[in-house]
Tab-separated table of C-alpha atoms in Angstrom:
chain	number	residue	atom	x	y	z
H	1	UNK	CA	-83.719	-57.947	149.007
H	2	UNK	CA	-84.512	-60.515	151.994
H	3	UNK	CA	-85.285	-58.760	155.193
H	4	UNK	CA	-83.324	-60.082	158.128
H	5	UNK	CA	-84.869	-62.112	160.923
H	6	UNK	CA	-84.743	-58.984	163.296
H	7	UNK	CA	-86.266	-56.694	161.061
H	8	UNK	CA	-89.226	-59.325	160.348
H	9	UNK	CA	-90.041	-59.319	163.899
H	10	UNK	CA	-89.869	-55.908	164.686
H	11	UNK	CA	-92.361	-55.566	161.828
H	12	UNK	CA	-94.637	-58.135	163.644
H	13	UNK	CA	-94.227	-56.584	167.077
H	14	UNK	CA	-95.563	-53.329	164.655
H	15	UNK	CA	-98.827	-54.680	163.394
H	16	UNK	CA	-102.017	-54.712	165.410
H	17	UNK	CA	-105.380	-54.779	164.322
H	18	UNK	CA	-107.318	-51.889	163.369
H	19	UNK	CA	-109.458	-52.194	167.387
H	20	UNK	CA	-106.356	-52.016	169.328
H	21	UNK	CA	-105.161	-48.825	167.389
H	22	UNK	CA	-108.189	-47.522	168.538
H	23	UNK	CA	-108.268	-47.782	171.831
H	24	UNK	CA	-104.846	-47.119	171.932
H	25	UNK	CA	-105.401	-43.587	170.475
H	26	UNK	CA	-108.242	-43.518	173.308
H	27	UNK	CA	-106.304	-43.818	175.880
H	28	UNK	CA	-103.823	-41.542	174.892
H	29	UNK	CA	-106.167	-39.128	174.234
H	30	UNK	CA	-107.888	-39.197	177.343
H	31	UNK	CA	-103.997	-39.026	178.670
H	32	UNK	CA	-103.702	-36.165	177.042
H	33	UNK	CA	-106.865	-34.437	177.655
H	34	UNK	CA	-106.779	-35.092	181.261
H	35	UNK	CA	-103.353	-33.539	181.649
H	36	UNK	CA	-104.394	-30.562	179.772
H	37	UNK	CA	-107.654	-30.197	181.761
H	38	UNK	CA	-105.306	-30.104	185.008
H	39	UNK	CA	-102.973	-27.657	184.146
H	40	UNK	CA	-106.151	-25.315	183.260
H	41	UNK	CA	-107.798	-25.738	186.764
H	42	UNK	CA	-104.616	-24.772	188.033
H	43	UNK	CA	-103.693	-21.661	185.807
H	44	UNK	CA	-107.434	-20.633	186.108
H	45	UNK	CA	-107.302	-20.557	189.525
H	46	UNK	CA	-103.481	-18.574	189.885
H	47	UNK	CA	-104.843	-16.425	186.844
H	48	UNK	CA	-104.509	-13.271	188.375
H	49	UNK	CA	-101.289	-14.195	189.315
H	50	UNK	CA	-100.082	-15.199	186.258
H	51	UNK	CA	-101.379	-12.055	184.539
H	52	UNK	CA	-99.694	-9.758	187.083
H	53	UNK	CA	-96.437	-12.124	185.963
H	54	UNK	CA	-96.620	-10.914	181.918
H	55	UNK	CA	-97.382	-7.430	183.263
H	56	UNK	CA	-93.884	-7.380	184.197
H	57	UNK	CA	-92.039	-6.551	180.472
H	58	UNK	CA	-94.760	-3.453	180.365
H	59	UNK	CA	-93.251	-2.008	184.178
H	60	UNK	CA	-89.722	-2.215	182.504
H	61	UNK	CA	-90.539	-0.507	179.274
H	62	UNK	CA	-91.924	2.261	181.662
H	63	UNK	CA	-88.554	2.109	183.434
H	64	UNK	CA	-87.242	2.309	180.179
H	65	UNK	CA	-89.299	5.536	178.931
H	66	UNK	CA	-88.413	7.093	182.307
H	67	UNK	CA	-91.992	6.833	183.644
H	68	UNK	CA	-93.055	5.620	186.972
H	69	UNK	CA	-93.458	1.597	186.674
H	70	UNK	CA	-96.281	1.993	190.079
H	71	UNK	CA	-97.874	3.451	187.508
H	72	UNK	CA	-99.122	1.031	185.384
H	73	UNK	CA	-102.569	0.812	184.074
H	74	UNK	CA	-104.991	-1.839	182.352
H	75	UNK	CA	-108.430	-1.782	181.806
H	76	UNK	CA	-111.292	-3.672	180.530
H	77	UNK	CA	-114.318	-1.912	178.751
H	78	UNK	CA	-116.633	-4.928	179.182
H	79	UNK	CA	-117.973	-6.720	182.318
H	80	UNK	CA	-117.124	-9.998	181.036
H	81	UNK	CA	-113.638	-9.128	179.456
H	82	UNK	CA	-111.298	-9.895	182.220
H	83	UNK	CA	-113.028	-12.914	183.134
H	84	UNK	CA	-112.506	-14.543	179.135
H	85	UNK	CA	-108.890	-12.675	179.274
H	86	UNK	CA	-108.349	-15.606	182.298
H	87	UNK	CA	-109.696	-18.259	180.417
H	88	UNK	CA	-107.876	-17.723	177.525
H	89	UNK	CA	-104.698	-17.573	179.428
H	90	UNK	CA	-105.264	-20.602	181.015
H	91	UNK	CA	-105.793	-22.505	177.768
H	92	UNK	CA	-102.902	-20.990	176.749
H	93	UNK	CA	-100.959	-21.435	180.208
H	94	UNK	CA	-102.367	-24.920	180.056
H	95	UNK	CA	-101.058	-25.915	177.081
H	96	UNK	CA	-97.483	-25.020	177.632
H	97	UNK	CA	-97.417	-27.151	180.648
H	98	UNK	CA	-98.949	-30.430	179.659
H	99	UNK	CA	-97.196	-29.904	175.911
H	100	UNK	CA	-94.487	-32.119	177.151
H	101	UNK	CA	-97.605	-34.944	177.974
H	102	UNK	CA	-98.808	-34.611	174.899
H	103	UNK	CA	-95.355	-35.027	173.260
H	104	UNK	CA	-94.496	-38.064	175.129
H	105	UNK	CA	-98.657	-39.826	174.360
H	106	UNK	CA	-97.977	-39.177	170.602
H	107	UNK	CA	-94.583	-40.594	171.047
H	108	UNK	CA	-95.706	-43.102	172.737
H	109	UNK	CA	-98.746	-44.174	169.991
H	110	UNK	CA	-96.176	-43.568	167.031
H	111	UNK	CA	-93.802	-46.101	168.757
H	112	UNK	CA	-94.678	-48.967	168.162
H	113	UNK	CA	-94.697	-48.476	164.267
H	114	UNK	CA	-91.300	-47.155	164.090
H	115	UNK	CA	-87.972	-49.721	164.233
H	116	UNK	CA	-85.432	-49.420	166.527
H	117	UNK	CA	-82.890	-46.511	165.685
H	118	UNK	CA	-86.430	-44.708	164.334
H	119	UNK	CA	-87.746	-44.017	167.573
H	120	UNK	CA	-83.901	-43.179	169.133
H	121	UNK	CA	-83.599	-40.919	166.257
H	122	UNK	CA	-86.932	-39.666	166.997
H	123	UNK	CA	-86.137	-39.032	170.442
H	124	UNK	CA	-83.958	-36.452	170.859
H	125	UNK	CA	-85.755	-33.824	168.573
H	126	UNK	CA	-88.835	-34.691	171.148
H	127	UNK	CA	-86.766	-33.451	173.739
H	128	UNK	CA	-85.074	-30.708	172.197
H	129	UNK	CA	-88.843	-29.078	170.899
H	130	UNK	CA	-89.934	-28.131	174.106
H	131	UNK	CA	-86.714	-26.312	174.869
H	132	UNK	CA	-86.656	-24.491	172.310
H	133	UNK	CA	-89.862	-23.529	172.436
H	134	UNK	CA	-89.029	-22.209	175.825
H	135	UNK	CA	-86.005	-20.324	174.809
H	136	UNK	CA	-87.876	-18.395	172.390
H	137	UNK	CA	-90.776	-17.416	174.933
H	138	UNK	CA	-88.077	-16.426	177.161
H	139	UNK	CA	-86.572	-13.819	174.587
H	140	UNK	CA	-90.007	-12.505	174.059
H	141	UNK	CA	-90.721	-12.464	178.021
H	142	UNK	CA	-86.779	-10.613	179.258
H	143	UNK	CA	-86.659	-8.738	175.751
H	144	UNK	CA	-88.773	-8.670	173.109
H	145	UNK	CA	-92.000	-7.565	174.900
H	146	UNK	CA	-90.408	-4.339	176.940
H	147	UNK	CA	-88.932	-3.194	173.859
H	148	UNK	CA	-92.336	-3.585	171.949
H	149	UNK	CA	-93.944	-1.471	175.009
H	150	UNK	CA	-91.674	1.108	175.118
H	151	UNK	CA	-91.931	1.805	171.441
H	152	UNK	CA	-95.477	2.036	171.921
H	153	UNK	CA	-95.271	4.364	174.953
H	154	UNK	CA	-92.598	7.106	173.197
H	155	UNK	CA	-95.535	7.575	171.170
H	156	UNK	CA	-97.485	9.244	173.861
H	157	UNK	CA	-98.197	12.826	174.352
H	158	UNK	CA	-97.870	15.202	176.974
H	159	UNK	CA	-100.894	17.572	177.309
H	160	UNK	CA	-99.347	21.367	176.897
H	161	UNK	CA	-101.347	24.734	175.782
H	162	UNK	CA	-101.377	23.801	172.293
H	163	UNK	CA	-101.670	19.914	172.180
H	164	UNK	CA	-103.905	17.368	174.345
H	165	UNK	CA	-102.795	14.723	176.408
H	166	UNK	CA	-102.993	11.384	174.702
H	167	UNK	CA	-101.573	8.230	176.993
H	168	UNK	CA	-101.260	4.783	176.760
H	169	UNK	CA	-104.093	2.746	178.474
H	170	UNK	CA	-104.237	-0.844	177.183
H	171	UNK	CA	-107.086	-3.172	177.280
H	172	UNK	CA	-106.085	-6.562	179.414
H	173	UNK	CA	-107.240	-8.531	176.540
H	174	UNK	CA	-105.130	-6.931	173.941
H	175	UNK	CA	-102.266	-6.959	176.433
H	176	UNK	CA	-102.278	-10.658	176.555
H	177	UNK	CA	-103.143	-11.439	173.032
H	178	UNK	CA	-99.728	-9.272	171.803
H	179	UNK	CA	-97.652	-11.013	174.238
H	180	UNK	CA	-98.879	-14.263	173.518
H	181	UNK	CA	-98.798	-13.577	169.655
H	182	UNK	CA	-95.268	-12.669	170.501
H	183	UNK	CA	-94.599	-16.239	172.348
H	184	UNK	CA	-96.111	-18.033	169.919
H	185	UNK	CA	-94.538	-16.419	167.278
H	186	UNK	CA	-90.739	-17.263	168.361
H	187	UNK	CA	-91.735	-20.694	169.903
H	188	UNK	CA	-92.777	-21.486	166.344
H	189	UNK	CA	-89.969	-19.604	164.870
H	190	UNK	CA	-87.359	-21.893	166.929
H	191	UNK	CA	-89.032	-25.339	165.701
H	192	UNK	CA	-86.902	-24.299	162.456
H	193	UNK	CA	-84.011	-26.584	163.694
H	194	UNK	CA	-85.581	-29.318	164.778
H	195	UNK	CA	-88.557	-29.397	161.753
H	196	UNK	CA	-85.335	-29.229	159.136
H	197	UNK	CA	-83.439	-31.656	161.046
H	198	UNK	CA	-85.784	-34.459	160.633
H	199	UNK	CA	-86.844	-33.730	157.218
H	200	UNK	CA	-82.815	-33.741	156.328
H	201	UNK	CA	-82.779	-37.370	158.413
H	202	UNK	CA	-85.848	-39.063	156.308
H	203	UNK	CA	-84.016	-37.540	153.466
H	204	UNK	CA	-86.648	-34.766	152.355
H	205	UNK	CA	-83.554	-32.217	152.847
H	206	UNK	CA	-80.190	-31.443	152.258
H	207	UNK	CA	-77.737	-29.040	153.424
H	208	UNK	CA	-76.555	-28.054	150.313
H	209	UNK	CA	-80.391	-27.372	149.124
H	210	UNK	CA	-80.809	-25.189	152.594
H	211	UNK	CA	-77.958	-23.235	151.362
H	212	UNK	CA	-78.826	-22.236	148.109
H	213	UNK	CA	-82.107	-21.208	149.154
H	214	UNK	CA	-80.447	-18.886	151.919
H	215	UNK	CA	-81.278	-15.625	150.348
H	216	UNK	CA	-84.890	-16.568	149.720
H	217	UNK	CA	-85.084	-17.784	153.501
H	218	UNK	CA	-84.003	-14.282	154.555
H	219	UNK	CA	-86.577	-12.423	152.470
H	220	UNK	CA	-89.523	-15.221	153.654
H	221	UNK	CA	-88.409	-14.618	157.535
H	222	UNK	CA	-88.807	-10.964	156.890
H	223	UNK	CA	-92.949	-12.066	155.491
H	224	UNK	CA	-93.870	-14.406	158.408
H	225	UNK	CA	-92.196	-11.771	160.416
H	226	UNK	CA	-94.562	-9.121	159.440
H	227	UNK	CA	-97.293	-11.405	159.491
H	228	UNK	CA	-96.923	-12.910	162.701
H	229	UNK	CA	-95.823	-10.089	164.563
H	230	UNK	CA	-97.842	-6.779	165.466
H	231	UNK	CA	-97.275	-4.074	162.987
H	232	UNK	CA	-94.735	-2.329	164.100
H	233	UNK	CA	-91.316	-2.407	162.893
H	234	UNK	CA	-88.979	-3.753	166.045
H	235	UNK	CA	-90.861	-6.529	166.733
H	236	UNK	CA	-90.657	-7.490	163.055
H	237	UNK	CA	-87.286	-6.889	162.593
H	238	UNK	CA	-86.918	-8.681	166.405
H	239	UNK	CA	-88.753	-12.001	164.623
H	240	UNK	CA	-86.720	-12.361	161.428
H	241	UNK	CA	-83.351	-11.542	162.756
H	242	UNK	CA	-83.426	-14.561	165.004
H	243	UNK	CA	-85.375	-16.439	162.143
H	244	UNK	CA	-82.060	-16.146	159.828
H	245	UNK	CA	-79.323	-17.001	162.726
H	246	UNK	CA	-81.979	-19.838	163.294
H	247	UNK	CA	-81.743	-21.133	159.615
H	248	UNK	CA	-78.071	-21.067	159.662
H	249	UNK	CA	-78.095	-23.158	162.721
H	250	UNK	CA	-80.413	-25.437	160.384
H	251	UNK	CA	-77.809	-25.562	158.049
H	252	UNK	CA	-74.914	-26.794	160.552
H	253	UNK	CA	-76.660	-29.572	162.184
H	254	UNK	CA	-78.093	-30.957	159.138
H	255	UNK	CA	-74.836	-31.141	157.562
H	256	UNK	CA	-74.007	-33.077	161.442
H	257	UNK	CA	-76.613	-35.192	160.420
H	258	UNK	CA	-74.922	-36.249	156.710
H	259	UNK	CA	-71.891	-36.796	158.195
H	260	UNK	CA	-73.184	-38.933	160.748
H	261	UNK	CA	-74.987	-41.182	158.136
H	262	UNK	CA	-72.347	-41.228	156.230
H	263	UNK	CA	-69.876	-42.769	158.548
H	264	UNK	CA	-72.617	-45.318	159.498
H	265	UNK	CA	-72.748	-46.207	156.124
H	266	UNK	CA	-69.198	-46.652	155.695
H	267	UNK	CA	-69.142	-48.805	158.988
H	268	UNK	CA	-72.146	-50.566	157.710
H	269	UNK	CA	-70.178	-51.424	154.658
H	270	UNK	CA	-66.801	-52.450	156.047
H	271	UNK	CA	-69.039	-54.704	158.609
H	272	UNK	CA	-70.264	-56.229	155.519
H	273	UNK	CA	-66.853	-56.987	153.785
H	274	UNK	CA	-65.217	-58.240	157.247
H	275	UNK	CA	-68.881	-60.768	157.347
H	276	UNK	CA	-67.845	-61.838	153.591
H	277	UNK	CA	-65.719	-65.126	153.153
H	278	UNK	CA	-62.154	-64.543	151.727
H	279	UNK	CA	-63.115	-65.889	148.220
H	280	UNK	CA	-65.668	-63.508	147.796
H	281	UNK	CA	-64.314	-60.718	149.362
H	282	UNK	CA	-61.192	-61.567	146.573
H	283	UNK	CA	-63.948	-61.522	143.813
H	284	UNK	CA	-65.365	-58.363	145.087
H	285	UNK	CA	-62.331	-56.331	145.133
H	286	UNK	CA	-60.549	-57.626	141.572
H	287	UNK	CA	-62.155	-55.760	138.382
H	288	UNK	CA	-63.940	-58.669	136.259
H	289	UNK	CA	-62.498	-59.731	132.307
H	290	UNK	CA	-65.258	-56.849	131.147
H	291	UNK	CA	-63.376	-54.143	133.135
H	292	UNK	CA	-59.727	-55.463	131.863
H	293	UNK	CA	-61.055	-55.964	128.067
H	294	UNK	CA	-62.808	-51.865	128.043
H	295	UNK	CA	-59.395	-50.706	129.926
């Protein structure tokens, strides 16, 4: 099959020696590195801030447990322990902000390897990543989180003549490493459309292969549920519920996606048969003597 003129020099426009691939992954490193080093200066330095900002989902849940959300307590058992807590969540904070940076640098070093309708295809799911990524956090931040924390703090106990008072006083560290196991977890979780939508584009996937394997993908969200999640049984059941309305929206777009190549195809093949001469388009369409002598 002869590639067309087009094609041939988008594959030239493609190839670059092995030095300029290099310092082309350089400098989008560096791109990257730098905007990630920014955005930790900055949530280093509003750390405190930021922390007081996820405390917020713990003064609901003791809203919700009819406690007094003033109230709230943290505390550290180490000198050095809140001081690494605000490191860590300024990688972390970091991250999430320059995430769409280092989207757009790997985009941008892929690029020039990929035709045409590759990179638009390639584009939207680039986009649509980071959103849902943020959707999920959200239902952690408004929802997930205060009902983790009040399950946690029904299980405290009120100090009478016969039993001793046992309250909830969590460590700052192991406040921010649940919720951010709990971000994590759903910003992962939501990838699910956009990782099956491009595997069903390069052809890796079907939708009729996603929905025979729908009872299976209900019993593996229910595993990476309990593994990702803290072990307690609302925020697995939190994880995998969304996990299986998730996979069904997998399962509508990518049949969106068939049926999209499928009517380029059959516009692709009637621009073909209007480009063929009237002889051959004739010759095409009648059956040859073969056909006539087997009917």
């Amino acid at each position: 099959m002869s590639v067309s003129d087009k094609e041939r020099e988008e594959i030239e426009k493609s190839s670059a020696p092995l030095i300029e691939h290099l310092v082309e992954l350089r400098r989008r490193l560096i791109w990257s590195l730098g905007g990630f080093f920014i955005a930790f200066l900055a949530c280093f330095f509003f750390a405190k801030r930021l922390f007081n900002l996820l405390v917020v989902p713990f003064k609901w849940a003791t809203q919700w447990a009819g406690l007094d959300p003033h109230k709230v307590e943290l505390i550290y058992t180490a000198p050095q322990e809140f001081f690494f807590t605000q490191v860590k969540l300024a990688m972390f904070g970091g991250m999430v902000i320059a995430f769409p940076l280092i989207a757009t640098q790997i985009y941008k070093f892929i690029a020039p390897g990929l035709y045409k309708n590759e990179r638009s295809a390639f584009l939207p799911f680039l986009i649509a990543s980071p959103i849902l990524f943020l959707m999920g956090a959200s239902l952690v931040y408004f929802f997930f989180t205060p009902m983790v924390m009040w399950f946690f703090l029904a299980m405290q106990q009120v100090g009478t003549n016969d039993q001793v008072q046992i309250s909830l006083l969590p460590k700052v560290s192991e406040y921010l490493s649940l919720i951010m196991t709990l971000i994590f977890s759903f910003g992962l979780v939501f990838q699910l459309p956009v990782v099956t939508s491009l595997l069903t584009r390069v052809g890796l996937l079907s939708s009729q292969a996603l929905a025979e394997k729908r009872k299976w993908a209900i019993v593996i969200a229910f595993v990476v549920a309990a593994v990702l999640t803290p072990p307690d049984p609302m925020s697995q059941i939190g994880l995998a519920l969304p996990t299986i309305v998730l996979y069904e929206v997998a399962i509508f777009t990518s049949r969106l996606i068939e049926r999209s190549r499928e009517r380029d195809r059959l516009a692709r093949d009637r621009q073909e048969e209007a480009a063929l001469s009237p002889e051959r388009r004739r010759t095409r369409r009648q059956p040859s003597a073969k056909t006539w002598s087997q009917a």
